[in-house]
Amino acid sequence: MDKVRVRFAPSPTGTLHIGSARTALYNYLFARHHQGTFVLRIEDTDVKRSRREYEESIVRDLHWLGLSADEGPDAGGDHGPYRQSERGQLYEDGVQRLLETGHAYHCFCTQERLDRLKEEQLARGEMPKYDRLCLGIPPEVVAERLAAGEEATVRFKVPAGDWPFRDLIHGPISFSAEVIGDFIIKRTDGGYAYNYAVVIDDAGMKITHVIRGEDHITNTARQLMLYEALGENAPEYGHHSLIHGADGGKLSKRHGATSIGEFRDMGYLAPAVVNYLALLSWSSGDEREKFTLEELVEAFDMSRVSKSPAIFDIDKLNWLNGLYIRELPVEELAELIRPYLHEAGIELAEAQRPVVTAALQANLVILEDAPEFAQLFVEEMDPAESAPADKLRSPGVAAVMQIMHEARAARKAEFLSLDEGHELMKEVGARAKEQGLKGKAVFMPLRVALTGRESGPELFYLVSGLPRGRILERVQSARRVAESAG
Ligand code: GLU
């Protein structure tokens, strides 16, 4: 096999959609697995909708995912330019070649004629397709009409026959030229058609494998015909399924977030998104589901990409994100959640940060939820007024509060390290035991006293991450509730 060269060819008409990100990922994995090259080509011929800032945001998102291209508008390379808008001369050269070799011809038909033709064909129950009226115009007449400034398109002369190919994902597929009319490759406005430009680009960039969404399957026959007419070797093609929502419809805004940027902003981690996208239509063949990008490169195999529609399953993405969050070093997670906390008006003290971060690390699903978990460590609260205050009205609670008060008062630091917190809880447990109190009878009242809630992080997090003053106040207040209950 030639050195593998694949490309990701987004149109910069919006930000990176997760469906496109998956296309980029499969190309990237295929390239890396075969020690090949991953090319980024920007398909910006739709001047009205293409924007440079979208291109930049796509490049940034790819970079964030870890899928930076080896060649592209930003990375450079020997097969550029990498923006279609800068490749006009190459497209024009190709059109001239096809005209000279008789594979293409000028068409002067007006839109009115074409519309009429289509109507008539439909009325006769025929499939609408160009009737080749202009194919018969003698070359000198064509030259005269062009010289006179008459508008013309250039059409590709579709060769008859069947166009079979072996799709890397779908297996053998064949299209009959019967159903394909001579299609326009150059428009009257001077623009070039997608199916044509993409062939000039893929051929010029020496692309060996085209991996893209299933919505492009029907374009493949036209592209293969163009390769043959241009005398170029066609690449291999693999068309992966598109992503659908749980209701079966194509994934769209109504299913929630769809762009990589939205997922990033909610606090999904790049390795989790990459892992999830890979699993959407690919499996390693065993039960294993967690893969880093490097592991995916190693394991990825096109023959294990399924052709069934991929159903987007947010629960699975959440599960993976949680796994990756739990693997992060605490300092790194602390930095990642800082902006979310800031946004929610939560500023943790330096000594409090590692404790609070460690406390929420166990249960956090997406970074955006961090404030909800951290709230506990910063809010004002008086256990006497909290919902489960009745939990404080049991025998022994006053004694437990007294023990906690003494233990915490003896430690002068505003916050404790987790080790100190563990040690404090050991001491509290041991002293309570001396008074015949243990288990839930100790821990539930303490939890209610410290947080006003019946569930939450383990106590050693609370005693380490809550400010000393608040702990002392709260256990005092809880003690008063206990004593007032007699
Ligand atoms: N620009 C096309 C798209 O975004 C790429 C088509 C292709 O990969 O050939 O769908």
Short mmCIF file of C-alpha atoms and ligand atoms in Angstrom, two decimals:
data_model
loop_
_atom_site.label_atom_id
_atom_site.label_comp_id
_atom_site.label_asym_id
_atom_site.label_seq_id
_atom_site.Cartn_x
_atom_site.Cartn_y
_atom_site.Cartn_z
CA MET A 1 0.00 0.00 0.00
CA ASP A 2 1.20 3.54 -0.82
CA LYS A 3 1.93 5.72 2.14
CA VAL A 4 -1.50 6.44 3.59
CA ARG A 5 -2.77 9.98 3.12
CA VAL A 6 -6.22 10.90 4.35
CA ARG A 7 -8.01 14.18 4.68
CA PHE A 8 -10.68 15.88 6.71
CA ALA A 9 -12.49 18.40 4.55
CA PRO A 10 -14.88 20.58 6.54
CA SER A 11 -16.76 23.53 5.12
CA PRO A 12 -16.13 26.51 7.41
CA THR A 13 -19.79 27.47 7.57
CA GLY A 14 -20.18 26.77 11.28
CA THR A 15 -18.31 25.43 14.26
CA LEU A 16 -17.14 21.81 14.49
CA HIS A 17 -20.14 19.50 14.83
CA ILE A 18 -19.63 16.25 16.71
CA GLY A 19 -20.52 14.31 13.55
CA SER A 20 -17.71 16.03 11.69
CA ALA A 21 -15.40 15.58 14.64
CA ARG A 22 -16.01 11.86 14.39
CA THR A 23 -15.12 11.95 10.68
CA ALA A 24 -11.92 13.78 11.61
CA LEU A 25 -11.21 11.23 14.33
CA TYR A 26 -11.62 8.20 12.06
CA ASN A 27 -9.33 9.81 9.51
CA TYR A 28 -6.81 10.67 12.17
CA LEU A 29 -6.86 7.17 13.65
CA PHE A 30 -6.55 5.56 10.24
CA ALA A 31 -3.63 7.82 9.34
CA ARG A 32 -1.79 7.28 12.62
CA HIS A 33 -2.45 3.55 12.66
CA HIS A 34 -0.79 3.26 9.24
CA GLN A 35 1.95 5.82 9.93
CA GLY A 36 0.31 8.00 7.32
CA THR A 37 -0.51 11.68 6.93
CA PHE A 38 -3.63 13.48 8.10
CA VAL A 39 -4.50 16.46 5.91
CA LEU A 40 -6.92 19.28 6.71
CA ARG A 41 -8.57 20.84 3.69
CA ILE A 42 -10.92 23.76 4.07
CA GLU A 43 -13.82 23.59 1.61
CA ASP A 44 -14.68 27.25 1.57
CA THR A 45 -16.10 27.65 -1.92
CA ASP A 46 -19.45 28.75 -0.57
CA VAL A 47 -18.31 32.33 -0.18
CA LYS A 48 -21.57 33.54 1.30
CA ARG A 49 -21.57 31.07 4.18
CA SER A 50 -17.86 30.40 4.71
CA ARG A 51 -16.06 32.44 7.33
CA ARG A 52 -12.45 32.58 8.38
CA GLU A 53 -13.40 32.60 12.06
CA TYR A 54 -15.21 29.29 11.61
CA GLU A 55 -12.08 27.84 10.01
CA GLU A 56 -10.07 29.07 12.98
CA SER A 57 -12.52 27.64 15.45
CA ILE A 58 -12.51 24.27 13.65
CA VAL A 59 -8.71 24.20 13.81
CA ARG A 60 -8.83 25.09 17.51
CA ASP A 61 -11.42 22.41 18.27
CA LEU A 62 -9.41 19.76 16.40
CA HIS A 63 -6.36 20.81 18.35
CA TRP A 64 -8.30 20.59 21.62
CA LEU A 65 -9.38 17.06 20.74
CA GLY A 66 -5.76 16.16 19.97
CA LEU A 67 -6.49 15.70 16.27
CA SER A 68 -4.23 18.35 14.78
CA ALA A 69 -3.52 17.88 11.09
CA ASP A 70 -0.07 17.17 9.67
CA GLU A 71 -0.81 19.33 6.62
CA GLY A 72 -3.33 22.09 6.28
CA PRO A 73 -3.80 25.86 6.10
CA ASP A 74 -2.23 26.29 9.52
CA ALA A 75 0.29 23.43 9.44
CA GLY A 76 1.48 24.01 5.85
CA GLY A 77 2.72 21.17 3.63
CA ASP A 78 3.80 20.32 0.11
CA HIS A 79 0.38 19.65 -1.37
CA GLY A 80 -1.32 22.98 -0.84
CA PRO A 81 -2.91 25.36 -1.03
CA TYR A 82 -5.21 23.76 1.54
CA ARG A 83 -8.15 26.10 1.10
CA GLN A 84 -10.38 25.51 -1.90
CA SER A 85 -10.76 29.26 -2.35
CA GLU A 86 -7.03 29.36 -3.19
CA ARG A 87 -7.07 26.49 -5.66
CA GLY A 88 -8.93 28.16 -8.54
CA GLN A 89 -6.10 27.75 -11.03
CA LEU A 90 -5.87 24.02 -10.38
CA TYR A 91 -9.60 23.63 -10.96
CA GLU A 92 -9.38 25.64 -14.17
CA ASP A 93 -6.45 23.56 -15.44
CA GLY A 94 -8.47 20.41 -14.83
CA VAL A 95 -11.49 21.80 -16.67
CA GLN A 96 -9.29 22.63 -19.67
CA ARG A 97 -7.85 19.10 -19.61
CA LEU A 98 -11.31 17.56 -19.57
CA LEU A 99 -12.49 19.86 -22.40
CA GLU A 100 -9.43 19.01 -24.51
CA THR A 101 -9.81 15.29 -24.03
CA GLY A 102 -13.53 15.40 -24.87
CA HIS A 103 -14.63 14.46 -21.34
CA ALA A 104 -16.40 17.76 -20.86
CA TYR A 105 -18.28 20.28 -22.98
CA HIS A 106 -19.75 23.76 -22.79
CA CYS A 107 -23.46 24.02 -22.23
CA PHE A 108 -25.37 27.16 -23.19
CA CYS A 109 -28.79 25.99 -22.04
CA THR A 110 -30.66 28.59 -20.04
CA GLN A 111 -32.21 27.83 -16.70
CA GLU A 112 -35.66 28.20 -18.33
CA ARG A 113 -34.85 25.49 -20.85
CA LEU A 114 -33.50 23.21 -18.16
CA ASP A 115 -36.59 23.73 -16.00
CA ARG A 116 -38.86 22.99 -18.97
CA LEU A 117 -36.86 19.89 -19.85
CA LYS A 118 -37.18 18.63 -16.32
CA GLU A 119 -40.94 19.23 -16.26
CA GLU A 120 -41.42 17.39 -19.55
CA GLN A 121 -39.33 14.45 -18.42
CA LEU A 122 -41.22 14.20 -15.15
CA ALA A 123 -44.53 14.41 -17.02
CA ARG A 124 -43.42 11.47 -19.15
CA GLY A 125 -42.49 9.57 -16.01
CA GLU A 126 -38.77 9.74 -16.85
CA MET A 127 -35.95 10.50 -14.48
CA PRO A 128 -34.92 14.13 -15.08
CA LYS A 129 -31.50 14.39 -16.58
CA TYR A 130 -29.72 16.66 -19.03
CA ASP A 131 -30.49 15.70 -22.64
CA ARG A 132 -27.05 16.56 -24.05
CA LEU A 133 -28.43 19.17 -26.41
CA CYS A 134 -25.18 21.16 -26.30
CA LEU A 135 -22.93 18.13 -26.76
CA GLY A 136 -23.72 18.29 -30.46
CA ILE A 137 -22.65 21.90 -31.01
CA PRO A 138 -19.62 22.00 -33.35
CA PRO A 139 -16.43 23.24 -31.69
CA GLU A 140 -16.11 26.32 -33.91
CA VAL A 141 -19.65 27.39 -32.99
CA VAL A 142 -18.86 26.91 -29.31
CA ALA A 143 -15.77 29.08 -29.73
CA GLU A 144 -17.77 31.80 -31.48
CA ARG A 145 -20.51 31.85 -28.89
CA LEU A 146 -18.00 32.02 -26.05
CA ALA A 147 -16.06 34.76 -27.82
CA ALA A 148 -19.33 36.66 -28.18
CA GLY A 149 -19.62 36.56 -24.41
CA GLU A 150 -22.46 34.06 -24.15
CA GLU A 151 -22.75 32.49 -20.72
CA ALA A 152 -21.95 28.79 -20.47
CA THR A 153 -21.46 26.09 -17.92
CA VAL A 154 -19.05 23.21 -18.38
CA ARG A 155 -20.62 19.78 -18.11
CA PHE A 156 -18.91 16.48 -17.57
CA LYS A 157 -19.78 13.85 -20.15
CA VAL A 158 -20.86 10.95 -18.00
CA PRO A 159 -19.47 7.67 -19.35
CA ALA A 160 -22.01 4.85 -19.64
CA GLY A 161 -21.85 1.66 -17.66
CA ASP A 162 -21.73 0.55 -14.06
CA TRP A 163 -19.46 2.13 -11.48
CA PRO A 164 -18.71 -0.42 -8.82
CA PHE A 165 -16.41 0.15 -5.89
CA ARG A 166 -15.62 -1.60 -2.67
CA ASP A 167 -16.50 0.59 0.25
CA LEU A 168 -14.25 0.06 3.25
CA ILE A 169 -17.29 0.00 5.53
CA HIS A 170 -20.22 -1.02 3.33
CA GLY A 171 -18.49 -3.53 1.09
CA PRO A 172 -19.32 -3.74 -2.63
CA ILE A 173 -21.51 -0.92 -3.97
CA SER A 174 -22.35 -0.12 -7.56
CA PHE A 175 -24.01 2.82 -9.29
CA SER A 176 -25.30 2.81 -12.83
CA ALA A 177 -24.41 5.80 -15.01
CA GLU A 178 -27.98 5.52 -16.38
CA VAL A 179 -29.28 7.55 -13.47
CA ILE A 180 -26.59 10.21 -13.64
CA GLY A 181 -26.99 13.05 -16.10
CA ASP A 182 -24.04 15.03 -17.48
CA PHE A 183 -23.38 17.16 -14.43
CA ILE A 184 -22.03 20.68 -14.27
CA ILE A 185 -18.42 20.98 -13.15
CA LYS A 186 -18.03 24.70 -13.74
CA ARG A 187 -20.88 27.10 -13.21
CA THR A 188 -21.68 30.27 -15.17
CA ASP A 189 -20.45 32.31 -12.20
CA GLY A 190 -17.02 30.70 -12.58
CA GLY A 191 -17.40 28.52 -9.48
CA TYR A 192 -16.64 24.79 -9.54
CA ALA A 193 -18.96 22.03 -8.38
CA TYR A 194 -18.21 20.15 -5.19
CA ASN A 195 -17.92 16.75 -6.89
CA TYR A 196 -15.40 18.12 -9.32
CA ALA A 197 -13.31 20.24 -6.94
CA VAL A 198 -13.04 17.41 -4.45
CA VAL A 199 -11.52 15.13 -7.10
CA ILE A 200 -9.00 17.73 -8.21
CA ASP A 201 -8.13 18.23 -4.54
CA ASP A 202 -7.97 14.58 -3.52
CA ALA A 203 -5.94 13.71 -6.61
CA GLY A 204 -3.62 16.70 -6.16
CA MET A 205 -3.15 16.00 -2.47
CA LYS A 206 -2.39 12.34 -3.22
CA ILE A 207 -5.18 11.16 -0.96
CA THR A 208 -5.21 7.36 -0.73
CA HIS A 209 -8.32 6.84 1.43
CA VAL A 210 -11.43 8.97 1.67
CA ILE A 211 -13.24 8.39 4.94
CA ARG A 212 -16.40 10.46 5.25
CA GLY A 213 -20.08 10.40 6.14
CA GLU A 214 -22.62 8.21 4.41
CA ASP A 215 -24.33 11.28 2.98
CA HIS A 216 -21.53 11.31 0.40
CA ILE A 217 -21.96 7.73 -0.84
CA THR A 218 -23.93 8.76 -3.90
CA ASN A 219 -21.26 11.30 -4.85
CA THR A 220 -18.69 8.56 -5.12
CA ALA A 221 -19.73 7.33 -8.58
CA ARG A 222 -19.38 10.84 -10.03
CA GLN A 223 -16.01 11.20 -8.40
CA LEU A 224 -14.79 7.85 -9.72
CA MET A 225 -15.83 8.86 -13.26
CA LEU A 226 -13.85 12.08 -12.95
CA TYR A 227 -10.76 10.22 -11.75
CA GLU A 228 -10.91 7.99 -14.76
CA ALA A 229 -11.41 10.87 -17.17
CA LEU A 230 -8.48 12.72 -15.61
CA GLY A 231 -6.31 9.62 -15.83
CA GLU A 232 -5.71 9.60 -12.09
CA ASN A 233 -5.83 6.71 -9.63
CA ALA A 234 -8.90 6.88 -7.43
CA PRO A 235 -8.54 6.53 -3.67
CA GLU A 236 -10.38 3.93 -1.64
CA TYR A 237 -13.61 5.07 -0.01
CA GLY A 238 -15.16 4.36 3.35
CA HIS A 239 -18.50 5.91 4.33
CA HIS A 240 -19.39 5.82 7.98
CA SER A 241 -22.96 6.12 9.28
CA LEU A 242 -24.32 9.40 10.56
CA ILE A 243 -25.12 10.15 14.18
CA HIS A 244 -28.76 9.95 15.23
CA GLY A 245 -30.54 11.01 18.40
CA ALA A 246 -32.17 8.45 20.69
CA ASP A 247 -35.48 9.09 18.83
CA GLY A 248 -33.89 7.92 15.57
CA GLY A 249 -33.80 11.37 13.94
CA LYS A 250 -30.55 12.84 12.63
CA LEU A 251 -28.73 14.49 15.52
CA SER A 252 -29.66 18.15 15.66
CA LYS A 253 -30.06 21.08 18.02
CA ARG A 254 -33.30 19.70 19.38
CA HIS A 255 -31.32 16.82 20.89
CA GLY A 256 -29.20 19.27 22.86
CA ALA A 257 -25.56 20.13 22.33
CA THR A 258 -24.15 19.20 18.94
CA SER A 259 -20.93 21.15 18.58
CA ILE A 260 -17.60 20.29 20.09
CA GLY A 261 -17.41 23.78 21.57
CA GLU A 262 -20.68 23.28 23.44
CA PHE A 263 -19.46 20.01 24.92
CA ARG A 264 -16.18 21.63 25.92
CA ASP A 265 -18.01 24.53 27.55
CA MET A 266 -20.18 22.17 29.57
CA GLY A 267 -17.04 20.57 30.87
CA TYR A 268 -16.57 17.40 28.90
CA LEU A 269 -12.91 16.45 28.70
CA ALA A 270 -11.29 15.98 25.30
CA PRO A 271 -10.15 12.37 25.97
CA ALA A 272 -13.69 11.41 26.99
CA VAL A 273 -15.20 13.01 23.87
CA VAL A 274 -12.63 11.31 21.64
CA ASN A 275 -13.16 7.97 23.36
CA TYR A 276 -16.92 8.32 23.05
CA LEU A 277 -16.85 9.36 19.37
CA ALA A 278 -14.64 6.41 18.51
CA LEU A 279 -17.07 4.00 20.15
CA LEU A 280 -20.07 5.43 18.28
CA SER A 281 -19.57 3.03 15.38
CA TRP A 282 -16.45 1.16 16.23
CA SER A 283 -15.63 -1.49 18.78
CA SER A 284 -12.43 -3.26 19.59
CA GLY A 285 -14.12 -6.64 19.38
CA ASP A 286 -14.08 -7.28 23.11
CA GLU A 287 -15.88 -5.65 26.01
CA ARG A 288 -13.32 -2.96 26.45
CA GLU A 289 -14.67 0.59 26.19
CA LYS A 290 -12.08 2.90 27.65
CA PHE A 291 -9.36 3.96 25.25
CA THR A 292 -7.00 6.90 25.19
CA LEU A 293 -6.26 8.44 21.82
CA GLU A 294 -2.95 6.55 21.66
CA GLU A 295 -4.71 3.29 22.46
CA LEU A 296 -7.30 4.00 19.79
CA VAL A 297 -4.56 4.58 17.23
CA GLU A 298 -3.17 1.19 18.10
CA ALA A 299 -6.49 -0.66 18.09
CA PHE A 300 -8.38 1.12 15.32
CA ASP A 301 -9.34 -1.00 12.36
CA MET A 302 -11.72 0.08 9.58
CA SER A 303 -13.09 -3.41 9.27
CA ARG A 304 -14.57 -3.05 12.73
CA VAL A 305 -16.47 0.13 11.90
CA SER A 306 -20.17 -0.69 11.81
CA LYS A 307 -22.47 0.52 9.08
CA SER A 308 -25.51 0.75 11.37
CA PRO A 309 -26.65 4.23 12.35
CA ALA A 310 -24.81 5.50 15.40
CA ILE A 311 -27.13 6.49 18.23
CA PHE A 312 -25.93 9.32 20.40
CA ASP A 313 -26.08 8.21 24.02
CA ILE A 314 -25.36 11.02 26.45
CA ASP A 315 -25.35 8.63 29.43
CA LYS A 316 -22.43 6.77 28.00
CA LEU A 317 -20.55 9.98 27.29
CA ASN A 318 -21.26 11.10 30.86
CA TRP A 319 -20.01 7.80 32.21
CA LEU A 320 -16.78 8.09 30.25
CA ASN A 321 -16.33 11.72 31.26
CA GLY A 322 -16.65 10.72 34.91
CA LEU A 323 -13.96 8.07 34.44
CA TYR A 324 -11.57 10.61 32.93
CA ILE A 325 -12.37 13.18 35.62
CA ARG A 326 -11.49 10.63 38.30
CA GLU A 327 -8.14 10.01 36.68
CA LEU A 328 -7.05 13.64 36.70
CA PRO A 329 -4.45 14.82 39.19
CA VAL A 330 -6.30 16.94 41.77
CA GLU A 331 -4.32 20.09 40.90
CA GLU A 332 -5.30 19.73 37.27
CA LEU A 333 -8.96 19.24 38.06
CA ALA A 334 -8.79 22.22 40.43
CA GLU A 335 -7.61 24.39 37.53
CA LEU A 336 -10.24 23.01 35.19
CA ILE A 337 -13.15 23.74 37.52
CA ARG A 338 -11.88 27.15 38.61
CA PRO A 339 -13.68 29.10 35.83
CA TYR A 340 -16.97 27.30 36.51
CA LEU A 341 -16.74 28.09 40.20
CA HIS A 342 -15.78 31.67 39.43
CA GLU A 343 -18.77 32.01 37.14
CA ALA A 344 -21.00 30.83 40.00
CA GLY A 345 -19.39 33.34 42.35
CA ILE A 346 -17.45 30.69 44.27
CA GLU A 347 -13.85 31.57 45.10
CA LEU A 348 -12.12 28.91 47.16
CA ALA A 349 -9.28 29.68 49.54
CA GLU A 350 -5.90 28.32 48.47
CA ALA A 351 -5.80 25.70 51.23
CA GLN A 352 -9.42 24.76 50.69
CA ARG A 353 -9.11 24.14 46.94
CA PRO A 354 -7.42 20.71 46.91
CA VAL A 355 -9.84 19.39 49.54
CA VAL A 356 -12.97 20.61 47.80
CA THR A 357 -11.66 19.40 44.46
CA ALA A 358 -10.87 15.96 45.84
CA ALA A 359 -14.32 15.83 47.44
CA LEU A 360 -16.15 16.49 44.21
CA GLN A 361 -13.82 14.45 42.04
CA ALA A 362 -15.47 11.25 43.22
CA ASN A 363 -18.88 12.15 41.82
CA LEU A 364 -18.46 14.88 39.25
CA VAL A 365 -19.82 14.05 35.78
CA ILE A 366 -19.18 17.29 33.91
CA LEU A 367 -17.14 20.27 35.04
CA GLU A 368 -20.18 22.51 34.76
CA ASP A 369 -21.66 20.72 37.78
CA ALA A 370 -18.71 21.61 40.01
CA PRO A 371 -20.39 24.65 41.63
CA GLU A 372 -23.31 22.52 42.74
CA PHE A 373 -20.90 20.23 44.58
CA ALA A 374 -18.67 23.00 45.88
CA GLN A 375 -21.57 25.08 47.16
CA LEU A 376 -21.61 23.06 50.36
CA PHE A 377 -18.15 24.29 51.28
CA VAL A 378 -18.88 27.99 50.91
CA GLU A 379 -22.52 28.56 51.75
CA GLU A 380 -24.00 30.12 54.86
CA MET A 381 -25.99 27.58 56.81
CA ASP A 382 -27.30 27.06 60.29
CA PRO A 383 -28.13 23.43 61.06
CA ALA A 384 -30.84 24.56 63.50
CA GLU A 385 -32.77 25.81 60.48
CA SER A 386 -31.94 23.03 58.10
CA ALA A 387 -34.49 20.53 56.89
CA PRO A 388 -33.14 17.46 58.68
CA ALA A 389 -32.66 19.31 62.01
CA ASP A 390 -34.75 16.66 63.78
CA LYS A 391 -31.83 14.27 63.19
CA LEU A 392 -30.07 16.35 65.82
CA ARG A 393 -32.65 15.64 68.48
CA SER A 394 -31.37 12.23 69.52
CA PRO A 395 -29.60 11.14 72.64
CA GLY A 396 -25.83 11.44 72.38
CA VAL A 397 -25.85 14.19 69.77
CA ALA A 398 -24.83 16.87 72.24
CA ALA A 399 -21.86 14.74 73.28
CA VAL A 400 -20.82 14.14 69.68
CA MET A 401 -20.95 17.87 68.98
CA GLN A 402 -18.89 18.57 72.06
CA ILE A 403 -16.24 16.11 70.89
CA MET A 404 -16.11 17.61 67.41
CA HIS A 405 -15.94 21.11 68.84
CA GLU A 406 -12.98 20.27 71.03
CA ALA A 407 -11.17 18.35 68.32
CA ARG A 408 -11.56 21.05 65.69
CA ALA A 409 -10.90 23.92 68.11
CA ALA A 410 -7.59 22.29 69.03
CA ARG A 411 -6.43 22.54 65.41
CA LYS A 412 -5.74 26.16 64.66
CA ALA A 413 -5.47 26.11 60.85
CA GLU A 414 -8.40 27.58 58.92
CA PHE A 415 -8.48 24.48 56.68
CA LEU A 416 -6.98 21.03 57.16
CA SER A 417 -5.23 18.78 54.72
CA LEU A 418 -7.02 15.55 53.91
CA ASP A 419 -4.55 13.65 56.08
CA GLU A 420 -5.29 15.94 58.98
CA GLY A 421 -9.00 15.56 58.30
CA HIS A 422 -8.70 11.78 58.40
CA GLU A 423 -6.77 11.97 61.59
CA LEU A 424 -9.32 14.33 63.16
CA MET A 425 -12.16 11.98 62.27
CA LYS A 426 -10.25 9.08 63.80
CA GLU A 427 -9.90 11.01 67.01
CA VAL A 428 -13.58 11.99 67.02
CA GLY A 429 -14.61 8.38 66.34
CA ALA A 430 -12.41 7.05 69.13
CA ARG A 431 -13.61 9.58 71.70
CA ALA A 432 -17.26 8.97 70.79
CA LYS A 433 -16.70 5.27 71.19
CA GLU A 434 -15.40 5.82 74.69
CA GLN A 435 -18.81 7.30 75.40
CA GLY A 436 -20.61 4.37 73.85
CA LEU A 437 -21.47 6.18 70.61
CA LYS A 438 -20.59 4.83 67.21
CA GLY A 439 -21.47 4.46 63.53
CA LYS A 440 -24.48 6.26 62.19
CA ALA A 441 -25.32 7.73 65.61
CA VAL A 442 -22.09 9.71 65.31
CA PHE A 443 -21.80 10.38 61.62
CA MET A 444 -25.35 11.34 60.68
CA PRO A 445 -25.68 14.12 63.27
CA LEU A 446 -22.23 15.41 62.30
CA ARG A 447 -23.15 15.44 58.63
CA VAL A 448 -26.40 17.28 59.34
CA ALA A 449 -24.62 19.69 61.64
CA LEU A 450 -21.90 20.49 59.12
CA THR A 451 -23.93 20.59 55.93
CA GLY A 452 -27.63 20.74 56.80
CA ARG A 453 -28.06 17.69 54.55
CA GLU A 454 -28.30 13.95 55.09
CA SER A 455 -25.96 12.97 52.29
CA GLY A 456 -22.85 14.32 50.65
CA PRO A 457 -19.10 13.90 50.69
CA GLU A 458 -17.44 11.86 53.39
CA LEU A 459 -16.91 13.61 56.69
CA PHE A 460 -13.14 13.87 56.43
CA TYR A 461 -13.63 16.10 53.37
CA LEU A 462 -16.08 18.27 55.27
CA VAL A 463 -13.95 18.75 58.35
CA SER A 464 -10.95 19.58 56.15
CA GLY A 465 -12.64 21.80 53.58
CA LEU A 466 -15.07 23.82 55.70
CA PRO A 467 -13.63 26.89 57.42
CA ARG A 468 -12.78 26.26 61.04
CA GLY A 469 -15.02 29.06 62.32
CA ARG A 470 -18.04 27.70 60.51
CA ILE A 471 -17.46 24.20 61.83
CA LEU A 472 -17.28 25.50 65.38
CA GLU A 473 -20.40 27.62 64.95
CA ARG A 474 -22.36 24.83 63.36
CA VAL A 475 -21.55 22.20 65.95
CA GLN A 476 -22.45 24.69 68.67
CA SER A 477 -25.76 25.39 67.04
CA ALA A 478 -26.41 21.66 66.56
CA ARG A 479 -25.57 21.09 70.19
CA ARG A 480 -28.13 23.67 71.26
CA VAL A 481 -30.77 21.91 69.15
CA ALA A 482 -29.81 18.60 70.76
CA GLU A 483 -29.92 20.02 74.27
CA SER A 484 -33.21 21.79 73.73
CA ALA A 485 -34.70 18.45 72.76
CA GLY A 486 -33.83 17.28 76.26
N1 GLU B 1 -16.92 19.50 2.60
C1 GLU B 1 -17.59 18.25 2.59
C2 GLU B 1 -18.45 18.14 3.84
O1 GLU B 1 -18.24 18.88 4.78
C3 GLU B 1 -16.58 17.13 2.58
C4 GLU B 1 -16.92 16.12 1.59
C5 GLU B 1 -15.90 15.00 1.47
O2 GLU B 1 -15.35 14.57 2.48
O3 GLU B 1 -15.67 14.59 0.34
O4 GLU B 1 -19.37 17.35 3.88
#
